[in-house]
mmCIF file with all atom_site columns, C-alpha atoms and ligand atoms in Angstrom:
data_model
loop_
_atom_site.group_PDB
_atom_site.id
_atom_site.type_symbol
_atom_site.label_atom_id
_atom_site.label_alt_id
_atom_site.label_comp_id
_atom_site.label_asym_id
_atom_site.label_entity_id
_atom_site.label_seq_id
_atom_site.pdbx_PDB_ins_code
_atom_site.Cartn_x
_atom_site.Cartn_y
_atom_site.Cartn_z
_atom_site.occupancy
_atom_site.B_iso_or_equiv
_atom_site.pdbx_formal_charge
_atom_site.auth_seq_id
_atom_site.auth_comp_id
_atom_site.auth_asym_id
_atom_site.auth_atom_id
_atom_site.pdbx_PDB_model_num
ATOM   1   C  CA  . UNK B 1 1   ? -19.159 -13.524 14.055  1.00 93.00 ? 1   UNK B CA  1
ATOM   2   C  CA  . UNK B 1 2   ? -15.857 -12.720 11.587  1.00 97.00 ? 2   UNK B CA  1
ATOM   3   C  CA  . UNK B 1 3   ? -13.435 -14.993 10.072  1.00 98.00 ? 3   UNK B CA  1
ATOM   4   C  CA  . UNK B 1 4   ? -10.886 -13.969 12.444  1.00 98.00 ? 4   UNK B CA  1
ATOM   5   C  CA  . UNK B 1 5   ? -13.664 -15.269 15.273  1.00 97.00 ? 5   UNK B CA  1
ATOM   6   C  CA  . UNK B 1 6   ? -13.661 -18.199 13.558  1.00 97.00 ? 6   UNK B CA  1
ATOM   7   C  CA  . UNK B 1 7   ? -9.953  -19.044 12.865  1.00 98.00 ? 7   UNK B CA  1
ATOM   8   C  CA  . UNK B 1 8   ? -9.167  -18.283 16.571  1.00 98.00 ? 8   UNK B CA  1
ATOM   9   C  CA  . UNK B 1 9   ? -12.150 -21.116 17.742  1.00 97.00 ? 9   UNK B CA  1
ATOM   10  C  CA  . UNK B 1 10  ? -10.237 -23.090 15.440  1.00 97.00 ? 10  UNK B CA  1
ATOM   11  C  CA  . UNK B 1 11  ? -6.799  -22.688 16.954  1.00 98.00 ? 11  UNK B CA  1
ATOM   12  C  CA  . UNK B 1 12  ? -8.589  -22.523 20.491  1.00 98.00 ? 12  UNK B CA  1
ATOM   13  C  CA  . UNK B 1 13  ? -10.772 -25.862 20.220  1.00 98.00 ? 13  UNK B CA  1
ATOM   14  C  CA  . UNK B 1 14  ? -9.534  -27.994 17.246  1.00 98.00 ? 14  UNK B CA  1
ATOM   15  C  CA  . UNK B 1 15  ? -6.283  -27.145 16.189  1.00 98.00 ? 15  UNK B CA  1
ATOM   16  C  CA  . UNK B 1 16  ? -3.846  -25.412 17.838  1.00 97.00 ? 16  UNK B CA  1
ATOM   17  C  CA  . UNK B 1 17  ? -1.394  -25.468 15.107  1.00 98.00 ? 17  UNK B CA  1
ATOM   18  C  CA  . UNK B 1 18  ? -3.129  -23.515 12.612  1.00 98.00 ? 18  UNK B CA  1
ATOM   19  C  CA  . UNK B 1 19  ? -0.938  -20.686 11.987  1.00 98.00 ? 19  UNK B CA  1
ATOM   20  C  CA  . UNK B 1 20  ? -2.588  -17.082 10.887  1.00 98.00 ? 20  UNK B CA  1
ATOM   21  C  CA  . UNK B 1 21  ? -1.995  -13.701 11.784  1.00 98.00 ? 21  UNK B CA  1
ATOM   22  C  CA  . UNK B 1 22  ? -3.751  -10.934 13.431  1.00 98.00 ? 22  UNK B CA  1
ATOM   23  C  CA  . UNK B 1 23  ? -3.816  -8.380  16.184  1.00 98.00 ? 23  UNK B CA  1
ATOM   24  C  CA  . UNK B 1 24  ? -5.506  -5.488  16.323  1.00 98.00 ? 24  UNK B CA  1
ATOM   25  C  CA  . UNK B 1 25  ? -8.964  -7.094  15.577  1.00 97.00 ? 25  UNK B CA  1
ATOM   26  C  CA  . UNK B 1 26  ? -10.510 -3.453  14.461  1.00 97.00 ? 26  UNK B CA  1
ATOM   27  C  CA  . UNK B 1 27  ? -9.408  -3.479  11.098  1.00 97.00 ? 27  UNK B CA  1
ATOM   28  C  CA  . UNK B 1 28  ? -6.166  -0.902  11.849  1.00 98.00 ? 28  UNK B CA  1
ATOM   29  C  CA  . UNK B 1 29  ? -3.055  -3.148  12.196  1.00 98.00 ? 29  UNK B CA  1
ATOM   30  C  CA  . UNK B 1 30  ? -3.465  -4.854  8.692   1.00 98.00 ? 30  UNK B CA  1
ATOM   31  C  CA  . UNK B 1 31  ? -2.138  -8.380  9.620   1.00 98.00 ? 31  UNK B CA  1
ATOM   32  C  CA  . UNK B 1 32  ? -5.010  -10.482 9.223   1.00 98.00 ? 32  UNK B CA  1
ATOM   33  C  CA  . UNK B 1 33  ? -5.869  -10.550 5.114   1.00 98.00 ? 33  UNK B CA  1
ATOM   34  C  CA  . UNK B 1 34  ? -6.464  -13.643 3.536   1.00 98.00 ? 34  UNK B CA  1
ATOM   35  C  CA  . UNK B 1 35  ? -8.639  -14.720 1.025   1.00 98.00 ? 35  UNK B CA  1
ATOM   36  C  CA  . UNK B 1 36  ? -12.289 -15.380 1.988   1.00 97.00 ? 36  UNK B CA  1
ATOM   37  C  CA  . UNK B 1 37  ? -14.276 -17.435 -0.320  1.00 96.00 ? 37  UNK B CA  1
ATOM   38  C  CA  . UNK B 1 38  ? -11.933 -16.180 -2.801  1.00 97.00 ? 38  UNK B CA  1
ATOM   39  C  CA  . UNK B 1 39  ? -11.525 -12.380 -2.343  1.00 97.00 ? 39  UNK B CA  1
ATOM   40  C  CA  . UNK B 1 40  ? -9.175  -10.243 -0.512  1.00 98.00 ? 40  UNK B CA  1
ATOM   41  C  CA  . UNK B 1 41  ? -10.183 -9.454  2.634   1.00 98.00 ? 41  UNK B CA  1
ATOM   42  C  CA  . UNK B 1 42  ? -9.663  -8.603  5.918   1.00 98.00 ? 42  UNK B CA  1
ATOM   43  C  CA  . UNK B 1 43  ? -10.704 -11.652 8.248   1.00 98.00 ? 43  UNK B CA  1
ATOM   44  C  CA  . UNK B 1 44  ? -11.504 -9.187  11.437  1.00 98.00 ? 44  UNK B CA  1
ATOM   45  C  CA  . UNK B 1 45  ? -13.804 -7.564  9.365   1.00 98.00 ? 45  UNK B CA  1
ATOM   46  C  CA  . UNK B 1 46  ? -15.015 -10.307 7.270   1.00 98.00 ? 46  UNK B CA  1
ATOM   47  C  CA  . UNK B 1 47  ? -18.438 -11.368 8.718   1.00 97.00 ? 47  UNK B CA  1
ATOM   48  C  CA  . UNK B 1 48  ? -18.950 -14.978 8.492   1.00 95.00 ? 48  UNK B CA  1
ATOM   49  C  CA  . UNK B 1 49  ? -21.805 -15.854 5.639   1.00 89.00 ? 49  UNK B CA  1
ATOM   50  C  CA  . UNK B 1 50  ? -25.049 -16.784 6.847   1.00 88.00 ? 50  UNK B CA  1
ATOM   51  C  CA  . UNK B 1 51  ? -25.100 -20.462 5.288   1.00 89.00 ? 51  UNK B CA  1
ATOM   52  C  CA  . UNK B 1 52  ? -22.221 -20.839 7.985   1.00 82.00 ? 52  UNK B CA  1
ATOM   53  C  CA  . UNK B 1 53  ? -20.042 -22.145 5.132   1.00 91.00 ? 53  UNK B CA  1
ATOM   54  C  CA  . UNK B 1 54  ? -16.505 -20.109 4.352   1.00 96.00 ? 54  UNK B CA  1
ATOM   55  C  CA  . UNK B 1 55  ? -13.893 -21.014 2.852   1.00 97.00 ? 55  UNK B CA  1
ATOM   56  C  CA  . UNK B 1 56  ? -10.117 -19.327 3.928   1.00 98.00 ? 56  UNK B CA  1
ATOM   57  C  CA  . UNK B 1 57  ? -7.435  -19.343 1.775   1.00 98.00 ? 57  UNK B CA  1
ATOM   58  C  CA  . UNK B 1 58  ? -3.563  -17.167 2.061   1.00 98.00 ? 58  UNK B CA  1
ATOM   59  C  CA  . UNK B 1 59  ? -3.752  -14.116 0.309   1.00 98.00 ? 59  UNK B CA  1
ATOM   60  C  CA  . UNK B 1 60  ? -2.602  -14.735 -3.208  1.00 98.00 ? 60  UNK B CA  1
ATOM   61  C  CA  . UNK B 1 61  ? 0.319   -14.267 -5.157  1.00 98.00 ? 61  UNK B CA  1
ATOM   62  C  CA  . UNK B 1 62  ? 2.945   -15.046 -2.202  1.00 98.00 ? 62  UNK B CA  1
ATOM   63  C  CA  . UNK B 1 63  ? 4.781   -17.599 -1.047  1.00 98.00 ? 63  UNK B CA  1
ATOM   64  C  CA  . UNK B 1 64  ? 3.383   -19.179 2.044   1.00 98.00 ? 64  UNK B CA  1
ATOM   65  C  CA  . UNK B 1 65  ? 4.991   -20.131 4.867   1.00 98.00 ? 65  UNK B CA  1
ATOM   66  C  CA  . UNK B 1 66  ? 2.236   -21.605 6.446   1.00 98.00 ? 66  UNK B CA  1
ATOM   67  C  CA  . UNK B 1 67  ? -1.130  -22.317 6.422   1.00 98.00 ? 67  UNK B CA  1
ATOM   68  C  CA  . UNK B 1 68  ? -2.280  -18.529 6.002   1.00 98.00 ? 68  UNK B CA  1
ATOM   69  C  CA  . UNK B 1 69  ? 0.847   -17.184 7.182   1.00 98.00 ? 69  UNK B CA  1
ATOM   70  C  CA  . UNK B 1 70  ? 2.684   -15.488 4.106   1.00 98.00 ? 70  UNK B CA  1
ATOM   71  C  CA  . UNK B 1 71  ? 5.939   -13.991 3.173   1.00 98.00 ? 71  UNK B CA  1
ATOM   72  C  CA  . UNK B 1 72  ? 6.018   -10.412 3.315   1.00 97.00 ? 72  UNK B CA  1
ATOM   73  C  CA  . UNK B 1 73  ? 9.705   -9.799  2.773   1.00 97.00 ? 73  UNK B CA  1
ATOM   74  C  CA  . UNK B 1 74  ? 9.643   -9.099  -0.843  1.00 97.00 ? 74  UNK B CA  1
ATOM   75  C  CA  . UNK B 1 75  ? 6.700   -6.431  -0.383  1.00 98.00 ? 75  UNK B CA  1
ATOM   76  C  CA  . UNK B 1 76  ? 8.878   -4.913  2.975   1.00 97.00 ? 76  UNK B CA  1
ATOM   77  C  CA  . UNK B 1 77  ? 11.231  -4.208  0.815   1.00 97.00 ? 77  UNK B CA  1
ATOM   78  C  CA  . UNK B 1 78  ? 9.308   -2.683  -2.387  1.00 97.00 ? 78  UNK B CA  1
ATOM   79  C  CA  . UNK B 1 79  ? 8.100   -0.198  0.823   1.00 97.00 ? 79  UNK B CA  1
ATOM   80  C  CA  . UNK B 1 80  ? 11.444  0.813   1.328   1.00 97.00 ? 80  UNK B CA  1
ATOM   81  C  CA  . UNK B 1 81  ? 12.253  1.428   -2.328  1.00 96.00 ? 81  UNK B CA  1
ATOM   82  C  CA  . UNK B 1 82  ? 10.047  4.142   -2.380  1.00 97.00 ? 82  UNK B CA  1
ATOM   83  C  CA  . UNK B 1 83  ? 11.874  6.304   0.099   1.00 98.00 ? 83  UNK B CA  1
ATOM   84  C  CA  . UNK B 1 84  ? 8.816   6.872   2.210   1.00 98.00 ? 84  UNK B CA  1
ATOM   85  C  CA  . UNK B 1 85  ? 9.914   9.489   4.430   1.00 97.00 ? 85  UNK B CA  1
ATOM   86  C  CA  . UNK B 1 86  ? 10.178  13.286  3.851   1.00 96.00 ? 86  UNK B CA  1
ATOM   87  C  CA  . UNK B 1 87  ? 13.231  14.654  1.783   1.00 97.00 ? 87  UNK B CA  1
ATOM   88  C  CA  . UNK B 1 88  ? 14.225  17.876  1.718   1.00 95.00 ? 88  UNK B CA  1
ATOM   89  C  CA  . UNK B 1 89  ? 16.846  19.548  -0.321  1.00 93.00 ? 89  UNK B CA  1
ATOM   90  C  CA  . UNK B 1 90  ? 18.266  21.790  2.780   1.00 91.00 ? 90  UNK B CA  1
ATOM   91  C  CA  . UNK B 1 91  ? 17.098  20.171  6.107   1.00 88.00 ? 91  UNK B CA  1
ATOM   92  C  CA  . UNK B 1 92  ? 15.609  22.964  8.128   1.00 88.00 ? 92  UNK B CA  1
ATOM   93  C  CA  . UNK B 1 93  ? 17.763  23.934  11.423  1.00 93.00 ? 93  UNK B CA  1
ATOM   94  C  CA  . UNK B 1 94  ? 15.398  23.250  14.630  1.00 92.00 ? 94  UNK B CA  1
ATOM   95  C  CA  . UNK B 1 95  ? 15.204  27.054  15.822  1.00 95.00 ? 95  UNK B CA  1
ATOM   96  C  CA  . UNK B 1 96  ? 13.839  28.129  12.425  1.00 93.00 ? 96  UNK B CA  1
ATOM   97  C  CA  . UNK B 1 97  ? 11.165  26.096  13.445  1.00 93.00 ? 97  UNK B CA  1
ATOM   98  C  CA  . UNK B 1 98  ? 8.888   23.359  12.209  1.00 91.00 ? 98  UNK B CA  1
ATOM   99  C  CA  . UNK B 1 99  ? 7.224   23.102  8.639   1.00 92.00 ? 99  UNK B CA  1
ATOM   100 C  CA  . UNK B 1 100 ? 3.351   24.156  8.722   1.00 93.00 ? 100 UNK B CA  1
ATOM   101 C  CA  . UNK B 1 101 ? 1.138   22.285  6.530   1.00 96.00 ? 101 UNK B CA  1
ATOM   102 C  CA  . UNK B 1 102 ? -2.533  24.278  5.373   1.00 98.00 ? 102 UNK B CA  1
ATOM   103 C  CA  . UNK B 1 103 ? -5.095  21.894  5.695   1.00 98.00 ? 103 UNK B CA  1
ATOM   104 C  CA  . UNK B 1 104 ? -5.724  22.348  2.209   1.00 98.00 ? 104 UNK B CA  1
ATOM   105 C  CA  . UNK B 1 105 ? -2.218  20.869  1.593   1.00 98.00 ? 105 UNK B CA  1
ATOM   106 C  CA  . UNK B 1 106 ? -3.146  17.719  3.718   1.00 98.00 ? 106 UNK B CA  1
ATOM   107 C  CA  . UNK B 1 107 ? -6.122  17.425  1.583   1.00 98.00 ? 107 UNK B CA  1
ATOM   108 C  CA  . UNK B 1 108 ? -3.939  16.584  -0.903  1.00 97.00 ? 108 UNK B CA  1
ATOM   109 C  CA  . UNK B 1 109 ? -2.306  13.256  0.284   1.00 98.00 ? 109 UNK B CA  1
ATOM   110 C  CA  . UNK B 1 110 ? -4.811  12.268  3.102   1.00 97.00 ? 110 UNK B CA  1
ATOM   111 C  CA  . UNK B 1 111 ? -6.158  9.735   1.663   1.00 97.00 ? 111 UNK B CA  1
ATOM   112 C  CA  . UNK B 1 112 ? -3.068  7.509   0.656   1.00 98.00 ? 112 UNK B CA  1
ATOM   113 C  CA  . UNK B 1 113 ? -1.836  8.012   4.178   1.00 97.00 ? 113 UNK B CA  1
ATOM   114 C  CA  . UNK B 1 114 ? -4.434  5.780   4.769   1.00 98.00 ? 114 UNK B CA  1
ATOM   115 C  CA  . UNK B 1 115 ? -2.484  2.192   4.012   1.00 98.00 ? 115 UNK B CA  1
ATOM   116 C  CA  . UNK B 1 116 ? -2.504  -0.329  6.634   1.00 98.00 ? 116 UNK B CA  1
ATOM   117 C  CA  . UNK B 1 117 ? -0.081  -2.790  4.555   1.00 98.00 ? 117 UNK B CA  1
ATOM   118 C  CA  . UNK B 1 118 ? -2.248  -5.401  4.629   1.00 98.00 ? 118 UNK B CA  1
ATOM   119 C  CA  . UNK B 1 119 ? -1.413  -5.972  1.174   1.00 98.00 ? 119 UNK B CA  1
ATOM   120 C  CA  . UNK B 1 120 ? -4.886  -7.565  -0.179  1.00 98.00 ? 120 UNK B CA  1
ATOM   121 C  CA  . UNK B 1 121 ? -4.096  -5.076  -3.343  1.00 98.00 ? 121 UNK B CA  1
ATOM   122 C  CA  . UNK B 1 122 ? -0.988  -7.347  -4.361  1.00 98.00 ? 122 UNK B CA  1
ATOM   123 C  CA  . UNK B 1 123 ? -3.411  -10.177 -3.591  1.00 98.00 ? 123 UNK B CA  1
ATOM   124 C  CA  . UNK B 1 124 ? -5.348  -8.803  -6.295  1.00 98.00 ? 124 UNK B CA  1
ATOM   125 C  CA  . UNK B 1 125 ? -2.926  -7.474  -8.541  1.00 98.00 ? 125 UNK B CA  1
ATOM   126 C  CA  . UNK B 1 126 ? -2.800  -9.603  -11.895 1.00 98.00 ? 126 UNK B CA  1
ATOM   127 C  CA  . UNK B 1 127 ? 0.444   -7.608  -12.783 1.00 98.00 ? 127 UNK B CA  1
ATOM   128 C  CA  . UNK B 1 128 ? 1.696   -8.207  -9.856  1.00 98.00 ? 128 UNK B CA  1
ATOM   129 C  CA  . UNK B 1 129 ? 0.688   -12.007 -9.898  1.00 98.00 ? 129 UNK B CA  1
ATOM   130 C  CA  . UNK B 1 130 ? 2.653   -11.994 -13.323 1.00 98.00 ? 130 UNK B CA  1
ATOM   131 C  CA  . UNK B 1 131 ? 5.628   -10.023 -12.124 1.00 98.00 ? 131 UNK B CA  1
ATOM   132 C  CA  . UNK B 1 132 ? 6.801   -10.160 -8.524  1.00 97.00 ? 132 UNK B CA  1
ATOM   133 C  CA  . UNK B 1 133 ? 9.158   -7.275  -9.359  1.00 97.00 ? 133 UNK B CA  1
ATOM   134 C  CA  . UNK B 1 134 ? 6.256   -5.213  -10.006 1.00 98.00 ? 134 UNK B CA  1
ATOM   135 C  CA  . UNK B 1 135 ? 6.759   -2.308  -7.401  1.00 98.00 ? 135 UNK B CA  1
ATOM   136 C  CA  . UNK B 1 136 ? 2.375   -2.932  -6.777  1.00 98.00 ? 136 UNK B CA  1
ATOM   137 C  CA  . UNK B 1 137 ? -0.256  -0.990  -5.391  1.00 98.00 ? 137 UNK B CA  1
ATOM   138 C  CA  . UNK B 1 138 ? 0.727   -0.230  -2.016  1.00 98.00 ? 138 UNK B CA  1
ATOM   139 C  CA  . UNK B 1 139 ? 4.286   0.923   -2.526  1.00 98.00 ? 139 UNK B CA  1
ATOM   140 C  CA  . UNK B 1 140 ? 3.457   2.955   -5.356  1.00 98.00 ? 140 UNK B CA  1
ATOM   141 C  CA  . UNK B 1 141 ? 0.579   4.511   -3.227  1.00 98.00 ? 141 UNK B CA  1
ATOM   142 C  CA  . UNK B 1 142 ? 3.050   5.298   -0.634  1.00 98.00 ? 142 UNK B CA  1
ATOM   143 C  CA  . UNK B 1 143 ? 5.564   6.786   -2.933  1.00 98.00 ? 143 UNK B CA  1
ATOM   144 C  CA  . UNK B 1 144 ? 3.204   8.924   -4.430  1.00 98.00 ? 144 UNK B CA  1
ATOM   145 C  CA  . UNK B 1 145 ? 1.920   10.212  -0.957  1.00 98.00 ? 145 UNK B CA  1
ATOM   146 C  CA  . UNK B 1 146 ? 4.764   11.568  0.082   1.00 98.00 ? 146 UNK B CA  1
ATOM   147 C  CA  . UNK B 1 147 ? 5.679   13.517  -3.565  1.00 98.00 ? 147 UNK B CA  1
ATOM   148 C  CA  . UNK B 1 148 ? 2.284   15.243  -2.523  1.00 98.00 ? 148 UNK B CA  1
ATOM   149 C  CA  . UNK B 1 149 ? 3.502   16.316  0.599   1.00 98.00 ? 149 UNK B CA  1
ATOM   150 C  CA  . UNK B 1 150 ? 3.782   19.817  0.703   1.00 97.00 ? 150 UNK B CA  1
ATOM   151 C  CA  . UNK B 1 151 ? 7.130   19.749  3.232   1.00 96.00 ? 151 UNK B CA  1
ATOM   152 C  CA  . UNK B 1 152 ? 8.578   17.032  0.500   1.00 97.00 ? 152 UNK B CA  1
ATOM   153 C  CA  . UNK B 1 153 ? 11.187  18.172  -2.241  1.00 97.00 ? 153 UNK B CA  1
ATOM   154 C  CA  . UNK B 1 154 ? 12.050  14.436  -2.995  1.00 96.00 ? 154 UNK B CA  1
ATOM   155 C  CA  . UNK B 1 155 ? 9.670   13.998  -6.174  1.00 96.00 ? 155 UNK B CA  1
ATOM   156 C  CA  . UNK B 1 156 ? 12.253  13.722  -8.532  1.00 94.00 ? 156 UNK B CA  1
ATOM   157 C  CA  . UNK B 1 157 ? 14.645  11.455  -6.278  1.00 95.00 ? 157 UNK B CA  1
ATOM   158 C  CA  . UNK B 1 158 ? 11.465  9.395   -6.595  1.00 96.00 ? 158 UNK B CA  1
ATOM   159 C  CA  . UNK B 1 159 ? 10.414  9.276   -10.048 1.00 93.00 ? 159 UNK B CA  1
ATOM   160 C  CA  . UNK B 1 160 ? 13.230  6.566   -11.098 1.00 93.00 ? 160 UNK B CA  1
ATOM   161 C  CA  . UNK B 1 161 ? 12.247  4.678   -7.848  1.00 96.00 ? 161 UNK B CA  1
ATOM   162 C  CA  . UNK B 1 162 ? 8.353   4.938   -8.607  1.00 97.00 ? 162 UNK B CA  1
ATOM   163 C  CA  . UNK B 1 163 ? 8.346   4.340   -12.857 1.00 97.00 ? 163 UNK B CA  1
ATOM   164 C  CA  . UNK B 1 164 ? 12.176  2.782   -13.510 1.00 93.00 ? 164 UNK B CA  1
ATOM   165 C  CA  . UNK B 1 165 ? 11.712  -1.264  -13.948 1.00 91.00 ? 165 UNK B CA  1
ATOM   166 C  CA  . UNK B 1 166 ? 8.174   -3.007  -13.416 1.00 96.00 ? 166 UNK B CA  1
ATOM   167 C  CA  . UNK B 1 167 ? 7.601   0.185   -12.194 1.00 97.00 ? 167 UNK B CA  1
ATOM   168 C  CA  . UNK B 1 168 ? 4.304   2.197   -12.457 1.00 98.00 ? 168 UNK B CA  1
ATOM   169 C  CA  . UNK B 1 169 ? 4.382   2.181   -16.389 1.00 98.00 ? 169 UNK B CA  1
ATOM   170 C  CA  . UNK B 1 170 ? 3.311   -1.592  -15.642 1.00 98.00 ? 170 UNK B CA  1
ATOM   171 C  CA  . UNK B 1 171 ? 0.138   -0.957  -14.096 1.00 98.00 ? 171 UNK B CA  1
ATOM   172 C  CA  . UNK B 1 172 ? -2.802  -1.876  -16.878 1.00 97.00 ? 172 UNK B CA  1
ATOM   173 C  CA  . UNK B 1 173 ? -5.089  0.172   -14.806 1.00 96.00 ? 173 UNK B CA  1
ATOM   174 C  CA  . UNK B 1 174 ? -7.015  -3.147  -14.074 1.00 97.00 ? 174 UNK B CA  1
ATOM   175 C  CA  . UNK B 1 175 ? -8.217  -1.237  -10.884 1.00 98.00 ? 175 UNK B CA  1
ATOM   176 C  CA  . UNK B 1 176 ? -8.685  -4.657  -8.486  1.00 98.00 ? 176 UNK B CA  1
ATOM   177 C  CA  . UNK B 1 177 ? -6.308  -2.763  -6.032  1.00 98.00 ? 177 UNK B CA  1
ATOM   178 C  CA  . UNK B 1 178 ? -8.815  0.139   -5.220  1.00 98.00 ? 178 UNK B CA  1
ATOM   179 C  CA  . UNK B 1 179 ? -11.505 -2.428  -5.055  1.00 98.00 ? 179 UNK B CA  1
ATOM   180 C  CA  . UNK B 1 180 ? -10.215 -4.512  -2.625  1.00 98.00 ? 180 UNK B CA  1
ATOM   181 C  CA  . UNK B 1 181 ? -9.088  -1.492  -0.228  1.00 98.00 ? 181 UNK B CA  1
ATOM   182 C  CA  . UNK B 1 182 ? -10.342 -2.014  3.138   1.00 98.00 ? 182 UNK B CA  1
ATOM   183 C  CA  . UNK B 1 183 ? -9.253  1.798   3.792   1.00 98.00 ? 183 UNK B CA  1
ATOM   184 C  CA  . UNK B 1 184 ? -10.446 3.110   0.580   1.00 97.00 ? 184 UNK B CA  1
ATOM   185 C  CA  . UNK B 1 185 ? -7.325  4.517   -0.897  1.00 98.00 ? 185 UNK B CA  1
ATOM   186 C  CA  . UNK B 1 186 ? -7.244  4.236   -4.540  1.00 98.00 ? 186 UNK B CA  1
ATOM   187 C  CA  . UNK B 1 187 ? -4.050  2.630   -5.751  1.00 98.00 ? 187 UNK B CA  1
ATOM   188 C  CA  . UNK B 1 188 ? -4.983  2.669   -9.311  1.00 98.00 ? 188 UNK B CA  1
ATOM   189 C  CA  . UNK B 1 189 ? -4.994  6.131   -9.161  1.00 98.00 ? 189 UNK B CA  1
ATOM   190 C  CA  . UNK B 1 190 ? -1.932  6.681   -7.552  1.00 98.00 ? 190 UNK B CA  1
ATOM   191 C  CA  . UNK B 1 191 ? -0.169  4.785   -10.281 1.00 98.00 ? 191 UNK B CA  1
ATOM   192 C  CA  . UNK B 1 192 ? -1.875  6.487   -12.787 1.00 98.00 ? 192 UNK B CA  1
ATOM   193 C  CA  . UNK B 1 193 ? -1.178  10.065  -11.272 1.00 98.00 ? 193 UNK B CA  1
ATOM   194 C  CA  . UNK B 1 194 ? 2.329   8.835   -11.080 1.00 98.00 ? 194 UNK B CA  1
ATOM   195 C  CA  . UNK B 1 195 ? 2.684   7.774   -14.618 1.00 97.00 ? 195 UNK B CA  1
ATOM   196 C  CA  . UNK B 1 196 ? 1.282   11.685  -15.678 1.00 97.00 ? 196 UNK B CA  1
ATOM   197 C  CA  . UNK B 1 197 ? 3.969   13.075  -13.661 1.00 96.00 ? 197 UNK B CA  1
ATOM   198 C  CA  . UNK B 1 198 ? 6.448   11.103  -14.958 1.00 96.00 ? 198 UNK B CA  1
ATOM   199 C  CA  . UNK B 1 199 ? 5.393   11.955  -18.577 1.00 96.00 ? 199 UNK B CA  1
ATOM   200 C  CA  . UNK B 1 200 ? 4.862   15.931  -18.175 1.00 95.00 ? 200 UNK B CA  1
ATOM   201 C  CA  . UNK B 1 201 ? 8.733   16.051  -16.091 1.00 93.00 ? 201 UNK B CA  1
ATOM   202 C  CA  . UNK B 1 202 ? 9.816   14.543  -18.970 1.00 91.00 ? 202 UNK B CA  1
ATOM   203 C  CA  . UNK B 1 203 ? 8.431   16.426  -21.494 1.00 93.00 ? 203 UNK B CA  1
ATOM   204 C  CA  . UNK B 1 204 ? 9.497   19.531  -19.135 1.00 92.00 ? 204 UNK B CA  1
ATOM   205 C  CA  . UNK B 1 205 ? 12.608  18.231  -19.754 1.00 89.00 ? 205 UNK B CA  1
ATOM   206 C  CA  . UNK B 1 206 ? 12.712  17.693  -23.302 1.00 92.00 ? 206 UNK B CA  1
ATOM   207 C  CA  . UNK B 1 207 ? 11.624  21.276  -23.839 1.00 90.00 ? 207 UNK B CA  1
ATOM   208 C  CA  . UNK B 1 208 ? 14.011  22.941  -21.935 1.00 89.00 ? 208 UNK B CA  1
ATOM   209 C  CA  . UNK B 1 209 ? 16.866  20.874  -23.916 1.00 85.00 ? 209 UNK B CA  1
ATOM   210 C  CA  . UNK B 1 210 ? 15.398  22.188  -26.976 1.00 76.00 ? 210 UNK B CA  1
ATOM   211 C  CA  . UNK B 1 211 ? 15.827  26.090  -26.085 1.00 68.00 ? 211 UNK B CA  1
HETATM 212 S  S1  . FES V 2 .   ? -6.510  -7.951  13.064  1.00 93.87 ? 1   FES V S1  1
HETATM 213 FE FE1 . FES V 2 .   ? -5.722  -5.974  12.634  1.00 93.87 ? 1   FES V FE1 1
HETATM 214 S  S2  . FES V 2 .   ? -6.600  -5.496  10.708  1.00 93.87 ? 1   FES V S2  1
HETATM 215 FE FE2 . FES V 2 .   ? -7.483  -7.391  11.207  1.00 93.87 ? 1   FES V FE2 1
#
């Protein structure tokens, strides 16, 4: 039996007007987090402890609405910030055909393409718990998948977006974000990749002023 189990016996038997979220109930849709006996998790994939005992908390670090039921408008819109979707300098006409991708090159970014948004990393953030401008794990993640994408030419578009204010530069490499990961992508090194970029483009840059 998993936390989710329980919260919907809850809801079914005792109390209909606990409020919660969920859906998929396989661990894909990323709805369901809250905090089980204190850490991050998914509930559909939480397993209740033996002793029987649990106790079920909202994720941290957001306002709640309701019971476990949080507000996910602030990190909706640090998603969108990113510009997660492919840019291209010239947008390729449709009879010169579609953009391959070696498997080699989807190597590359597979793993961040793994986020389900369930946002347990910002539960787990302390930067982020300090700073709710903080663009966080996931976002950052997301950004940086995309700048690995082979068909992407927006990496510079997106270095402001990813390292401008309480940007990636924020991250103290704390690392709770990877740990928490039900889909093991590694945040923490996404931020930290992105903060190397952003330091060798600039001293690129700095060079070529120089000649
Ligand atoms: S219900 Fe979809 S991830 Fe848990």
């Amino acid at each position: 039996m998993f936390v989710l189990d329980a919260l919907n016996y809850a809801s079914d038997w005792l109390d209909g007007s606990l409020a919660f979220r969920w859906s998929c109930r396989m661990g894909v849709c990323g709805s369901c987090g809250a905090l089980v006996n204190g850490t991050p998790k998914l509930t559909c994939a939480a397993p209740i402890p033996e002793t029987g005992e649990v106790l079920i908390e909202p994720l941290h670090n957001f306002p709640v609405q309701k019971d476990l039921v949080v507000d996910i408008g602030g990190f909706m819109e640090k998603l969108v910030r990113v510009e997660p979707w492919i840019i291209r300098e010239r947008e390729r006409a449709l009879e010169e055909g579609e953009y391959p991708q070696k498997p080699e090159e989807l190597e590359k970014y597979d793993q961040f393409s793994a986020c389900i948004n369930c946002m347990l990393c910002y539960a787990a953030c302390p930067v982020f718990a300090a700073d709710k401008e903080f663009i966080g794990p996931a976002a950052a993640a997301l950004g940086f998948r995309y700048n690995l994408d082979s068909r992407d030419e927006g990496a510079n578009e997106r270095l402001d977006l990813l390292t401008g204010g309480a940007g990636a530069f924020d991250c103290t490499f704390v690392g709770e974000c990877s740990i928490v990961c039900p889909k093991n992508v590694d945040p923490a090194l996404a931020l930290q990749r992105i903060k190397i970029d952003a330091a060798v483009t600039s001293l690129k840059s700095i060079m070529r002023r120089g000649k």
